[in-house]
């Protein structure tokens, strides 16, 4: 399967495998499907994948967890100690703020996050 891919597709597959090690366990049909879903959001090359890939979450509230982790990453070190931080609806943050800046692919029980360009 891999040898039948174009050079660009092989490089993309290698970048996906490097960024998402669990990708190795997928069948060739699943790999084709994932790469097709990447194309649907405008990712065709390894460099586009590397530039856009921001992370992944598994579980039913992946978007909310992603929103919280991103905000913690970008926030000052002591912000999580402030009282309002505990009352944030992270799913709402995703829905109303972050979902415009990121695309997602839900695949094999995991949600993959990609920055929009």
Short mmCIF file of C-alpha atoms in Angstrom, two decimals:
data_model
loop_
_atom_site.label_atom_id
_atom_site.label_comp_id
_atom_site.label_asym_id
_atom_site.label_seq_id
_atom_site.Cartn_x
_atom_site.Cartn_y
_atom_site.Cartn_z
CA UNK A 1 0.00 0.00 0.00
CA UNK A 2 2.66 2.49 1.07
CA UNK A 3 4.76 1.88 -2.05
CA UNK A 4 1.73 2.62 -4.25
CA UNK A 5 1.37 6.12 -2.77
CA UNK A 6 2.83 9.13 -4.53
CA UNK A 7 5.95 10.63 -2.99
CA UNK A 8 3.88 13.51 -1.56
CA UNK A 9 1.41 11.05 -0.01
CA UNK A 10 4.25 8.97 1.46
CA UNK A 11 5.73 12.08 3.04
CA UNK A 12 2.30 12.99 4.43
CA UNK A 13 1.82 9.49 5.82
CA UNK A 14 5.28 9.66 7.45
CA UNK A 15 4.43 13.03 9.04
CA UNK A 16 1.13 11.68 10.36
CA UNK A 17 2.85 8.61 11.77
CA UNK A 18 5.51 10.78 13.43
CA UNK A 19 2.93 13.10 15.01
CA UNK A 20 0.40 10.39 15.84
CA UNK A 21 2.19 7.10 16.64
CA UNK A 22 -1.11 5.24 17.09
CA UNK A 23 -1.66 5.73 13.37
CA UNK A 24 0.59 2.70 12.71
CA UNK A 25 -2.09 0.33 14.01
CA UNK A 26 -4.65 1.40 11.41
CA UNK A 27 -5.55 -0.63 8.35
CA UNK A 28 -4.69 0.68 4.91
CA UNK A 29 -8.36 1.54 4.33
CA UNK A 30 -8.39 3.57 7.56
CA UNK A 31 -5.18 5.34 6.50
CA UNK A 32 -6.75 6.22 3.15
CA UNK A 33 -9.86 7.50 4.90
CA UNK A 34 -7.87 9.65 7.34
CA UNK A 35 -5.76 11.12 4.55
CA UNK A 36 -8.97 11.83 2.61
CA UNK A 37 -10.40 13.65 5.63
CA UNK A 38 -7.20 15.70 5.82
CA UNK A 39 -7.68 16.65 2.18
CA UNK A 40 -11.23 17.76 3.01
CA UNK A 41 -9.79 20.39 5.36
CA UNK A 42 -7.06 21.42 2.92
CA UNK A 43 -4.12 19.36 4.16
CA UNK A 44 -2.33 17.57 1.33
CA UNK A 45 1.37 17.66 2.21
CA UNK A 46 3.61 16.76 5.11
CA UNK A 47 4.51 20.40 5.72
CA UNK A 48 0.83 21.41 5.77
CA UNK A 49 0.16 18.65 8.28
CA UNK A 50 3.10 19.66 10.47
CA UNK A 51 2.10 23.34 10.36
CA UNK A 52 -1.57 22.69 11.16
CA UNK A 53 -1.53 19.74 13.59
CA UNK A 54 -2.10 21.01 17.11
CA UNK A 55 -2.93 17.90 19.09
CA UNK A 56 -5.50 15.27 19.84
CA UNK A 57 -7.92 14.27 22.57
CA UNK A 58 -9.91 11.15 23.15
CA UNK A 59 -13.14 10.90 25.06
CA UNK A 60 -16.60 12.34 24.77
CA UNK A 61 -15.69 15.93 25.72
CA UNK A 62 -12.56 16.28 23.60
CA UNK A 63 -13.32 19.81 22.45
CA UNK A 64 -13.86 21.11 26.00
CA UNK A 65 -10.66 19.45 27.23
CA UNK A 66 -8.75 20.88 24.28
CA UNK A 67 -10.14 24.38 24.97
CA UNK A 68 -9.12 24.20 28.62
CA UNK A 69 -5.62 22.90 27.87
CA UNK A 70 -5.08 25.52 25.17
CA UNK A 71 -6.18 28.32 27.48
CA UNK A 72 -3.95 27.01 30.26
CA UNK A 73 -1.05 26.88 27.81
CA UNK A 74 -1.62 30.48 26.77
CA UNK A 75 -2.56 31.89 30.19
CA UNK A 76 -0.26 33.34 32.84
CA UNK A 77 1.10 30.77 35.30
CA UNK A 78 -1.17 31.69 38.22
CA UNK A 79 -4.48 32.16 36.35
CA UNK A 80 -5.85 28.74 37.36
CA UNK A 81 -5.80 29.94 40.98
CA UNK A 82 -8.33 32.69 40.30
CA UNK A 83 -11.96 31.98 41.33
CA UNK A 84 -13.55 32.58 37.93
CA UNK A 85 -11.30 29.97 36.28
CA UNK A 86 -13.31 27.17 37.92
CA UNK A 87 -16.62 28.41 36.49
CA UNK A 88 -15.67 28.42 32.82
CA UNK A 89 -17.78 26.34 30.46
CA UNK A 90 -15.00 24.98 28.27
CA UNK A 91 -17.34 23.52 25.67
CA UNK A 92 -18.81 26.97 25.24
CA UNK A 93 -15.32 28.44 24.84
CA UNK A 94 -14.72 25.90 22.08
CA UNK A 95 -18.09 26.47 20.40
CA UNK A 96 -18.01 30.27 20.43
CA UNK A 97 -14.32 31.11 20.18
CA UNK A 98 -11.94 28.35 19.20
CA UNK A 99 -13.99 26.34 16.69
CA UNK A 100 -13.43 29.11 14.13
CA UNK A 101 -9.66 28.81 14.41
CA UNK A 102 -9.40 25.02 14.35
CA UNK A 103 -10.69 22.15 12.26
CA UNK A 104 -11.25 18.73 13.76
CA UNK A 105 -11.26 15.19 12.49
CA UNK A 106 -12.96 12.58 14.64
CA UNK A 107 -11.38 9.27 13.83
CA UNK A 108 -11.13 5.92 15.63
CA UNK A 109 -12.35 7.40 18.93
CA UNK A 110 -9.90 10.31 18.84
CA UNK A 111 -10.47 13.94 17.91
CA UNK A 112 -7.56 15.52 16.02
CA UNK A 113 -7.18 19.31 16.07
CA UNK A 114 -5.72 21.35 13.22
CA UNK A 115 -5.16 25.10 13.06
CA UNK A 116 -6.94 26.77 10.17
CA UNK A 117 -4.72 28.88 7.96
#
